[in-house]
Tab-separated table of C-alpha atoms and ligand atoms in Angstrom:
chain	number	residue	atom	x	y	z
H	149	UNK	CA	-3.329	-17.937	-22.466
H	150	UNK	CA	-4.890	-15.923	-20.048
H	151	UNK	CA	-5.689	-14.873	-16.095
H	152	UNK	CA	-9.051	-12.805	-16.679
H	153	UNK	CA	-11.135	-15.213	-14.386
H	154	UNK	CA	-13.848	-14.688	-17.147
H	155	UNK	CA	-12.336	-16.949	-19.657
H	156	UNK	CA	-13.186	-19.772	-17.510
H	157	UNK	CA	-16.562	-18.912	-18.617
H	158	UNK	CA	-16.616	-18.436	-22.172
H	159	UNK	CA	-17.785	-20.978	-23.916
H	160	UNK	CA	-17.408	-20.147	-27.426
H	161	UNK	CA	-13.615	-20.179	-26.507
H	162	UNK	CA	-13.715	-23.791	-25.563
H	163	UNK	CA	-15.977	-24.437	-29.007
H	164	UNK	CA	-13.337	-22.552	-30.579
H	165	UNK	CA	-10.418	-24.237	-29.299
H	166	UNK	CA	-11.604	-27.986	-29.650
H	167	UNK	CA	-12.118	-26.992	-33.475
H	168	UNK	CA	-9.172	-25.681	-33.880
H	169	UNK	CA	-7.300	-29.058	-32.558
H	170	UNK	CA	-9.639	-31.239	-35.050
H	171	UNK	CA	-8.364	-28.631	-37.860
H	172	UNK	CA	-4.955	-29.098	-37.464
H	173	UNK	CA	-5.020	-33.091	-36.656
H	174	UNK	CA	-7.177	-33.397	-39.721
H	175	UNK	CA	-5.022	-31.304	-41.987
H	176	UNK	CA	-1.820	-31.035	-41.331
H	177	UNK	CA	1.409	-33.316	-40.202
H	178	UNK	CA	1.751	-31.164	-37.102
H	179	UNK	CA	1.888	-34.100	-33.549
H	180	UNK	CA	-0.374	-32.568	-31.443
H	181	UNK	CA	0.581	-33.584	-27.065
H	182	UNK	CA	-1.220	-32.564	-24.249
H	183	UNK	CA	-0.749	-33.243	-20.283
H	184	UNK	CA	-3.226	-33.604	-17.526
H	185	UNK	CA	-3.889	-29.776	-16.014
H	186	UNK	CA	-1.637	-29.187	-13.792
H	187	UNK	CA	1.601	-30.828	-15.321
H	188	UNK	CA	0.507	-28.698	-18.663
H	189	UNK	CA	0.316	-25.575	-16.588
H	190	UNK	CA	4.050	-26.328	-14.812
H	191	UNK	CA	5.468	-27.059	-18.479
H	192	UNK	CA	3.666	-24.132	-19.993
H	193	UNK	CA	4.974	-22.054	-17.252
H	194	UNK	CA	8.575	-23.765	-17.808
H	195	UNK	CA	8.672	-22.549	-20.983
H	196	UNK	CA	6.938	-18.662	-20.175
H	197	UNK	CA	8.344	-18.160	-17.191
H	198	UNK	CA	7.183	-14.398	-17.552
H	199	UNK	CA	3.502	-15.121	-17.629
H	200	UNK	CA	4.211	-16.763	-13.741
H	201	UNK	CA	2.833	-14.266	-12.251
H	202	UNK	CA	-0.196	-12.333	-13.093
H	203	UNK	CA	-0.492	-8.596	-13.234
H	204	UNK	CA	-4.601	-8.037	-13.061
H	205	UNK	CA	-6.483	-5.181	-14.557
H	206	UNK	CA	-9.740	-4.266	-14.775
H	207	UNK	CA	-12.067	-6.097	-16.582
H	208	UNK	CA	-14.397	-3.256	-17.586
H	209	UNK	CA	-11.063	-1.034	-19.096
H	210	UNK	CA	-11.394	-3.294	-22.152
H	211	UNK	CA	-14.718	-3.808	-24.197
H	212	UNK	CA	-13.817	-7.244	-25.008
H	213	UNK	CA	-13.561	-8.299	-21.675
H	214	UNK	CA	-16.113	-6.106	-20.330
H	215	UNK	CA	-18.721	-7.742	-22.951
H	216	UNK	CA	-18.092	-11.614	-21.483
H	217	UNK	CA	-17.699	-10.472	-18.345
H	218	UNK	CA	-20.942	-11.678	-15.732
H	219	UNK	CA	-23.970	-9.805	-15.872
H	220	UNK	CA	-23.582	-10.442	-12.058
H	221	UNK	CA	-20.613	-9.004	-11.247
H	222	UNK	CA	-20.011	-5.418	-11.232
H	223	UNK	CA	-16.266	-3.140	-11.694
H	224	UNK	CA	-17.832	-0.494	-9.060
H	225	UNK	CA	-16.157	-2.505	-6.694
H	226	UNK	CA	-13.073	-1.127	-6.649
H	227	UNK	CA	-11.534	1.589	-4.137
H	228	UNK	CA	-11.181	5.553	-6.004
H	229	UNK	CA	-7.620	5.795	-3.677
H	230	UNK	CA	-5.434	3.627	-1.710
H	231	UNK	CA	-3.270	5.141	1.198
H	232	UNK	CA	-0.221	3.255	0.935
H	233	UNK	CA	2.147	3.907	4.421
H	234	UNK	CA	4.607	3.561	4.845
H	235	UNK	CA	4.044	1.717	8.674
H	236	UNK	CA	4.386	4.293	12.002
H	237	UNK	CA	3.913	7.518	9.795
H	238	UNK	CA	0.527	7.927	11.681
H	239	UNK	CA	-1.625	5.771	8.708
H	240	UNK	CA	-3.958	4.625	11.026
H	241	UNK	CA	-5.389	8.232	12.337
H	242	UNK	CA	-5.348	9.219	8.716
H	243	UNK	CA	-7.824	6.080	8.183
H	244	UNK	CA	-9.936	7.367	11.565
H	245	UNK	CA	-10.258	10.816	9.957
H	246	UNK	CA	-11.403	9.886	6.527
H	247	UNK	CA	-13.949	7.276	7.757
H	248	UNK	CA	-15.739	9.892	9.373
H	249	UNK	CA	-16.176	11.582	6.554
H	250	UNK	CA	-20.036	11.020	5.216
H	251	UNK	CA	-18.713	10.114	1.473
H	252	UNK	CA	-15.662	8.074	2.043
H	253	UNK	CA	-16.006	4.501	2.836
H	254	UNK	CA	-13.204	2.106	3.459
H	255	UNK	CA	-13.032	-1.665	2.642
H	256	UNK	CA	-14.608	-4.360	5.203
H	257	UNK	CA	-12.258	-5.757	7.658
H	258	UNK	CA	-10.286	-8.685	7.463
H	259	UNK	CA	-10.507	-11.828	9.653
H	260	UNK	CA	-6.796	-12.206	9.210
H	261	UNK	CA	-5.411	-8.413	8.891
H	262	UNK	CA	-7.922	-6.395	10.783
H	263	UNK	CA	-8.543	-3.147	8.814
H	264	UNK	CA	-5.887	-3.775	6.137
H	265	UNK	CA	-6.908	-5.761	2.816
H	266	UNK	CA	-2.750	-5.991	1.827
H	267	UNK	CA	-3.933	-7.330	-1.652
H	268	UNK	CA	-1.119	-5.593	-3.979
H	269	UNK	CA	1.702	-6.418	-1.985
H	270	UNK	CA	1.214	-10.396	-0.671
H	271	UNK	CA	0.167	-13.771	-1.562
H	272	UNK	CA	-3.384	-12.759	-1.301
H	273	UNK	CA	-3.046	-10.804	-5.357
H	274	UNK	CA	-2.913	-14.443	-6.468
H	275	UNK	CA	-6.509	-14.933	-4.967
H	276	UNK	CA	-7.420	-12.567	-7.771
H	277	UNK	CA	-10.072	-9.460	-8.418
H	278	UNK	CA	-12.926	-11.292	-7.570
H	279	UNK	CA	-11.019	-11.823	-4.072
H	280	UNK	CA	-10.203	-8.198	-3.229
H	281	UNK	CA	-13.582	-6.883	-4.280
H	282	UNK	CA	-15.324	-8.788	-2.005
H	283	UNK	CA	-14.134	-6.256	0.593
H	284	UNK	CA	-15.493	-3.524	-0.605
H	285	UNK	CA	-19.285	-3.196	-0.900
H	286	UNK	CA	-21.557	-1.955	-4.039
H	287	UNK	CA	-21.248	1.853	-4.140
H	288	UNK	CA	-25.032	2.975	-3.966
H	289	UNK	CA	-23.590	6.131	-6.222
H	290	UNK	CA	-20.340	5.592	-8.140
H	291	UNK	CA	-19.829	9.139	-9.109
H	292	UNK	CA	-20.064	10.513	-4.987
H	293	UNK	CA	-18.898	7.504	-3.270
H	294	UNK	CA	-15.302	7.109	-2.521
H	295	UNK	CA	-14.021	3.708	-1.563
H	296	UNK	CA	-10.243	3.278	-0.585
H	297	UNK	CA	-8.547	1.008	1.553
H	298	UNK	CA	-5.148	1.511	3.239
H	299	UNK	CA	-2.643	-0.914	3.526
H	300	UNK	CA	0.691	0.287	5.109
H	301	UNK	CA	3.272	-1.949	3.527
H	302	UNK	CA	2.082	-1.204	0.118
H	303	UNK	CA	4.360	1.782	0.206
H	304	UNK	CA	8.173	-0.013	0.340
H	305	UNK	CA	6.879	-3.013	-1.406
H	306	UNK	CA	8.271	-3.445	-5.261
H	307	UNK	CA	5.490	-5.099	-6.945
H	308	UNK	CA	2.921	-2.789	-5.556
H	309	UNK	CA	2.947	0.014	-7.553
H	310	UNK	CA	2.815	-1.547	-10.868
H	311	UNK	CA	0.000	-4.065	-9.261
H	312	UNK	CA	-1.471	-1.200	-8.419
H	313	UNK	CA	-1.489	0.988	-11.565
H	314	UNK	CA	-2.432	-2.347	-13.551
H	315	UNK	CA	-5.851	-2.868	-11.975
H	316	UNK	CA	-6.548	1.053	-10.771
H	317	UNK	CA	-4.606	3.275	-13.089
H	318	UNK	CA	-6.859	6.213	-12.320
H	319	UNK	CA	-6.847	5.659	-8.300
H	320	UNK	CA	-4.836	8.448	-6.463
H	321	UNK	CA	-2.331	7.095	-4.149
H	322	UNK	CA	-1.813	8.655	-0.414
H	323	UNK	CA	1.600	8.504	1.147
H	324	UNK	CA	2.634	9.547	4.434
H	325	UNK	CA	6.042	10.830	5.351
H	326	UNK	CA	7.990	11.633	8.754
H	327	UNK	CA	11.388	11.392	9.893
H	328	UNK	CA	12.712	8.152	8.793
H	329	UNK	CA	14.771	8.101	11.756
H	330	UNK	CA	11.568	8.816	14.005
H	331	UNK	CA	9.536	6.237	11.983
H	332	UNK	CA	12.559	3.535	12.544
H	333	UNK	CA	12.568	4.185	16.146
H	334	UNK	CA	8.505	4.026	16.097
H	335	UNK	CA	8.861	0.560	14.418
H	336	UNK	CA	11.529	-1.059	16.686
H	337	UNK	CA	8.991	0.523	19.734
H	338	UNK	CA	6.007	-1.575	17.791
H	339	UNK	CA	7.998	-4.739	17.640
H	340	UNK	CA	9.010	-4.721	21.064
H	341	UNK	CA	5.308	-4.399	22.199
H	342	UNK	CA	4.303	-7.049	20.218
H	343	UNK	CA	7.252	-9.508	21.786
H	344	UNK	CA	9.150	-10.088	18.636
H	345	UNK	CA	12.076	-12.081	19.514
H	346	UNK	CA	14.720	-10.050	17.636
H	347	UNK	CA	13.850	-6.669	18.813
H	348	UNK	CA	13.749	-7.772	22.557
H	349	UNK	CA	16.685	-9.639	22.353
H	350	UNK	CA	18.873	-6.736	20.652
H	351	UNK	CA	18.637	-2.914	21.426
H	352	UNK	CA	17.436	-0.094	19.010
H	353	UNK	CA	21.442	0.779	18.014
H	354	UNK	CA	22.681	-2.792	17.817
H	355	UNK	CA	19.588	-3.422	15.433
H	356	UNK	CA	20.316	-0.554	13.112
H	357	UNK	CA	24.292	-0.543	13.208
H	358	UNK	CA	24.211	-4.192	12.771
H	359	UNK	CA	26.792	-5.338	10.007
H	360	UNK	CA	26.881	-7.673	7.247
H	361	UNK	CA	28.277	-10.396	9.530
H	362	UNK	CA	25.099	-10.475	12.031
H	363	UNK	CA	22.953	-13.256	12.322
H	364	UNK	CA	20.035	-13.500	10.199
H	365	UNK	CA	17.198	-12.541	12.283
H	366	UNK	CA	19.365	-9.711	13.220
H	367	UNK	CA	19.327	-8.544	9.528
H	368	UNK	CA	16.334	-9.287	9.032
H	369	UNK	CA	14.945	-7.296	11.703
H	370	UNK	CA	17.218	-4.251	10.439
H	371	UNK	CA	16.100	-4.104	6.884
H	372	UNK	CA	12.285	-4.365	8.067
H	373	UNK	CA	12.974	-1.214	10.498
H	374	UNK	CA	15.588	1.201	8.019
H	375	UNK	CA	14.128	0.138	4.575
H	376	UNK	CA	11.106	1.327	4.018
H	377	UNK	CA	12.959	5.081	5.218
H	378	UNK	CA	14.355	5.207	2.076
H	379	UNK	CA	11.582	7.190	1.010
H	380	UNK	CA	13.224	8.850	-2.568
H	381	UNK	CA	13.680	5.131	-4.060
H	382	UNK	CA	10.044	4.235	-2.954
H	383	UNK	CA	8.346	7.217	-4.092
H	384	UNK	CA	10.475	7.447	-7.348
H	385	UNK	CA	8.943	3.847	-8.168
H	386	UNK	CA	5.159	4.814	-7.403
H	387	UNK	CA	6.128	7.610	-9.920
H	388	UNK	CA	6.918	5.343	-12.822
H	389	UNK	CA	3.460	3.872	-12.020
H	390	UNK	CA	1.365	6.930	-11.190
H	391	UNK	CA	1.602	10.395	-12.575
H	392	UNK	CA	2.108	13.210	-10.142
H	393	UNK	CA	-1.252	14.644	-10.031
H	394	UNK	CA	-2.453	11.342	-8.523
H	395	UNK	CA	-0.018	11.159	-5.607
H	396	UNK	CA	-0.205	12.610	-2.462
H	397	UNK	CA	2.137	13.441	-0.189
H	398	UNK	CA	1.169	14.404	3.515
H	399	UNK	CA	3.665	15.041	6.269
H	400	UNK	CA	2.894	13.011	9.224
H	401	UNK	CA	4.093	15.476	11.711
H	402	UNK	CA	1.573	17.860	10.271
H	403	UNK	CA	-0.936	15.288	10.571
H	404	UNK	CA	-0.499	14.460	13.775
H	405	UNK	CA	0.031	18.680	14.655
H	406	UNK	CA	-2.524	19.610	13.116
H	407	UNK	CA	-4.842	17.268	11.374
H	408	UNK	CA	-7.986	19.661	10.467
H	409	UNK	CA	-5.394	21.775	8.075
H	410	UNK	CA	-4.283	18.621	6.392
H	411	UNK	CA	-8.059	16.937	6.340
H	412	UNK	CA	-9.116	20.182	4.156
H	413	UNK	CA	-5.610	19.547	1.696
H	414	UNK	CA	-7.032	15.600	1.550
H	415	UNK	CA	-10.810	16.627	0.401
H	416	UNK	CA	-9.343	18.754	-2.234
H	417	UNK	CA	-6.935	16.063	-3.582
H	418	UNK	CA	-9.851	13.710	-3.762
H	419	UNK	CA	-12.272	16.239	-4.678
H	420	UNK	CA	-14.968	14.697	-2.384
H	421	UNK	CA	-18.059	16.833	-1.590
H	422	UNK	CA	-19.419	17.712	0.363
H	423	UNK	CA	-16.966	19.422	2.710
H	424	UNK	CA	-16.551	17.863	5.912
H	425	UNK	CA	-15.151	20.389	9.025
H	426	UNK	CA	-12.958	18.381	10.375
H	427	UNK	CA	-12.548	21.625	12.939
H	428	UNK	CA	-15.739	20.618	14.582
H	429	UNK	CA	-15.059	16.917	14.866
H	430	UNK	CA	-11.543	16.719	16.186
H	431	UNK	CA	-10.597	17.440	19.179
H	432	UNK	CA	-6.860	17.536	21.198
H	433	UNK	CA	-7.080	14.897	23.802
H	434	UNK	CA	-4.796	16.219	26.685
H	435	UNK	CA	-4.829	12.567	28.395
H	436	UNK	CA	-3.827	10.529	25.063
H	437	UNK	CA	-1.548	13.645	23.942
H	438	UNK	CA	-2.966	13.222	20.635
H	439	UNK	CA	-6.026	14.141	18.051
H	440	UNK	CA	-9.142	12.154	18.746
H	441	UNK	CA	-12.505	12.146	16.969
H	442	UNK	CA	-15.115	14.212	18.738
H	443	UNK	CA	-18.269	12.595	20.129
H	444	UNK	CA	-21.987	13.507	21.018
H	445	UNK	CA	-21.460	14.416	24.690
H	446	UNK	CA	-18.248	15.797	24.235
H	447	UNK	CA	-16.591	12.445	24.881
H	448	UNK	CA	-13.501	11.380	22.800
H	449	UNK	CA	-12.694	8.278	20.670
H	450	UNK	CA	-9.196	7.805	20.186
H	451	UNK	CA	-6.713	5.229	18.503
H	452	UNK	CA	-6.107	2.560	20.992
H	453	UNK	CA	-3.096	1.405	23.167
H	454	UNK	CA	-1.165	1.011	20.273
H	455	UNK	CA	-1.400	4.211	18.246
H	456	UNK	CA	0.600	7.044	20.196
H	457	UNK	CA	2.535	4.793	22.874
H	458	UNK	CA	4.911	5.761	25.447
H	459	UNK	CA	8.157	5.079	25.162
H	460	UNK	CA	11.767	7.108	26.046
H	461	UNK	CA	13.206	9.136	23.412
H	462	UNK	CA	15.490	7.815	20.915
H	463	UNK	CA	19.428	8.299	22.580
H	464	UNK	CA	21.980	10.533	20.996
H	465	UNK	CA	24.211	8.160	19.297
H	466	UNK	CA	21.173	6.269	16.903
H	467	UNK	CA	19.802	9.789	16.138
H	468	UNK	CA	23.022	10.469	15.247
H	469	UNK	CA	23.853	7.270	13.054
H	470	UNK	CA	20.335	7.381	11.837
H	471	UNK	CA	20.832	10.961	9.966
H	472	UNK	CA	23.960	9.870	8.849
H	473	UNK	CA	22.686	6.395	6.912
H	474	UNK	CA	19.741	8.445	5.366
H	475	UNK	CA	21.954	11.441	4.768
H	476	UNK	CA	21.708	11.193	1.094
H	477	UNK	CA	17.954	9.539	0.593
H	478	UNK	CA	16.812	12.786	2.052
H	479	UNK	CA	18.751	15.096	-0.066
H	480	UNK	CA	17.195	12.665	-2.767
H	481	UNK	CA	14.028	13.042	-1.409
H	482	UNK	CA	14.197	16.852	-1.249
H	483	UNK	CA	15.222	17.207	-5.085
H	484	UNK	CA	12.287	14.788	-5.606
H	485	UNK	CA	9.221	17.116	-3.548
H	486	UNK	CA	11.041	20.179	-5.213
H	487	UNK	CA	10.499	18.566	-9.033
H	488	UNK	CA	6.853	17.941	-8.164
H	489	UNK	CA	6.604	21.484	-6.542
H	490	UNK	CA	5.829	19.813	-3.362
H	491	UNK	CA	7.051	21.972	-0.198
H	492	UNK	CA	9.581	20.556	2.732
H	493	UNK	CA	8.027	19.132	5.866
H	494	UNK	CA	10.099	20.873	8.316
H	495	UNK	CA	12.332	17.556	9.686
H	496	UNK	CA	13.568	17.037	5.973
H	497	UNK	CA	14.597	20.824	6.685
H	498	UNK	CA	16.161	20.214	9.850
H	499	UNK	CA	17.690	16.922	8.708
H	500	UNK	CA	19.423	18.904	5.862
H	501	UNK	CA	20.884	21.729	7.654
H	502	UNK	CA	22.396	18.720	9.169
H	503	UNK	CA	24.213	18.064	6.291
H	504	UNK	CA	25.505	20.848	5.267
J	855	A3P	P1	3.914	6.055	17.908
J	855	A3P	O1	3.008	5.021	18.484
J	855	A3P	O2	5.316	5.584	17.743
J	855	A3P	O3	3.855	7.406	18.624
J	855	A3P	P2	0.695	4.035	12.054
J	855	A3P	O4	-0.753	4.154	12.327
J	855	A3P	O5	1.040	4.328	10.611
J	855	A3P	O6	1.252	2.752	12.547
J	855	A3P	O7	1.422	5.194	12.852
J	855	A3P	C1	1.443	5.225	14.255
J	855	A3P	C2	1.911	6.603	14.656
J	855	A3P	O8	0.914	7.563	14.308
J	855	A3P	C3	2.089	6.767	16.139
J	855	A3P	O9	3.421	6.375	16.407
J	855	A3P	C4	1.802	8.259	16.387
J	855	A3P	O10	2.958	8.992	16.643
J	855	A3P	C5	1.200	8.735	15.058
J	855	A3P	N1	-0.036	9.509	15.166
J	855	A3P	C6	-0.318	10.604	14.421
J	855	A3P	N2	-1.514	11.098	14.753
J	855	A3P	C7	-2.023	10.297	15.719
J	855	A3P	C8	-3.243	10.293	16.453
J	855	A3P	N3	-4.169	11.227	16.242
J	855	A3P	N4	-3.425	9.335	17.391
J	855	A3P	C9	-2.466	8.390	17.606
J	855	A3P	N5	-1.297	8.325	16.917
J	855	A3P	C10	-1.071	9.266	15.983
């Protein structure tokens, strides 16, 4: 039993397999039963209930596969890196920066999703490889081009990482980090401007102080906005999947400070050529208060309405419950960056002075 899509096309299996039936009906007292499709599949599935779901990998990693695999079809398709979120951590001007880089191409939108293909972390993995390479486009030079695609909730998501690592184990992996207790806030702000019933109904303390007693949509709503903070048992889990040398970690308040500095740190990671001077094409839009891409006639394109809103500043008492519920993820965190060598962004310094 198998998932590789190519089986469906290899005949000599079929020959094989019809054979094999005649054999044993022919020769020995074994009661051979079979089902129509789809009530074999739910009875085969009864009785492997670990093969449910599939775990892809690439068809060209294995010479077998590779050999049966369609002359038409091609592995190039695949992204080199994935940037992974987590949501609000500034993901989106990381994807505006890289695009304009000459080598670095990203996948083609969605109809459904916009800009984010969210293969490894939804229903859409079932649709299989031949599904998610369909976004991205033939590389005219695989060794120079880099293809990537960034999907923000790959980050918290459990399955991802091991999705992931199945189908691109040598991909490097780009995470973003800020202040869970900014990024929470930046959620709640998102899902207010986009009218979601919980978060206008309930304010930004009674969401995250909510206790095991609230109504569902109430919890609901809190473990979309705190969970994916807990950044060490995230991180730890891309680790099992990745080795360290293929994850990145950028700090999002550095990225949105001072993006050129962390642009150079990303083309070294991927070791894309040739350099791009990110110096020259960014520029500080006083208006949007933000980074912007520089264009011919010295006008600006920035992220839209969306990206970099305006909204008060988080009140005293969440800040202060929010430091307090990810007291110990960040000390976690901390004793993580420090085992890969990684330095402190300075609001994992600030939050642990906090502590102490
Ligand atoms: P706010 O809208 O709360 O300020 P994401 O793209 O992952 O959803 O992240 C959105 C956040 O990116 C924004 O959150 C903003 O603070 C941050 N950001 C960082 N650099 C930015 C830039 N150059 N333009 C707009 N937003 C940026």
């Amino acid at each position: 039993m198998t998932h590789l899509s190519n089986y469906g096309n290899d005949r000599l299996g079929l020959y094989t397999f019809a054979n094999l039936t005649t054999f044993l009906r022919c020769w020995t007292n074994l009661k051979l039963h079979t089902l129509p499709p789809l009530q074999l599949a739910h009875k085969y599935f009864r009785l492997f209930p670990e093969q449910r779901h599939p775990l892809w990998q690439n068809p060209c990693d294995d010479k077998r596969h590779k050999d049966i695999w369609s002359k038409e079809k091609t592995c190039d398709r695949l992204p080199k890196f994935l940037v992974v979120g987590p949501q609000k951590t500034g993901t989106t001007a990381l994807y505006l920066f890289l695009i304009m880089h000459p080598s670095i191409t990203s996948n083609f939108p969605s109809a459904k999703t916009f800009e984010e293909v969210q293969f490894f972390n939804t229903h859409n993995y079932h649709k299989g490889i031949d599904w998610y390479m369909e976004f991205f486009p033939v590389p005219s030079n695989v060794t120079t081009d880099f293809m990537f695609e960034k999907s923000a909730n790959y980050f918290p998501l459990e399955e991802s990482p091991k999705r992931a690592a199945a189908l691109l184990p040598r991909a490097k992996i780009i995470t973003l980090l800020i202040n869970p207790s900014d990024r929470a806030y930046s959620w709640y702000q998102h899902q207010q401007a986009h009218e979601d019933h919980a978060a206008l109904r309930y304010s930004f303390y009674e969401v995250i102080s909510a206790g095991h007693q609230a109504a569902a949509e109430l919890r609901s709503l809190q473990n979309r906005c705190l969970l994916p903070g807990l950044y060490a048992i995230h991180m730890e889990r891309w680790l099992t999947h990745f080795p360290p040398n293929q994850l990145m970690i950028i700090d999002g308040q550095q990225l949105r400070n001072d993006p050129t500095a962390v642009m150079d740190e990303v083309q070294k990671f991927l070791g894309v050529s040739p350099y791009y001077n990110y110096s020259q094409a960014l520029t500080f839009d006083r208006q949007k208060g933000f980074w912007c891409q520089l264009l011919e006639g010295g006008k600006t394109k920035c992220l839209g309405k969306s990206k970099g809103r305006k909204y008060p500043p988080m009140d005293t008492e969440s800040r202060v419950f929010l430091s307090h519920y990810y007291r110990d993820h960040n000390v976690e965190l901390s004793k993580l960056l420090h085992r890969l060598g990684q330095p402190l962004p300075s609001w994992l310094r600030e939050e642990l002075q906090k502590v102490r």
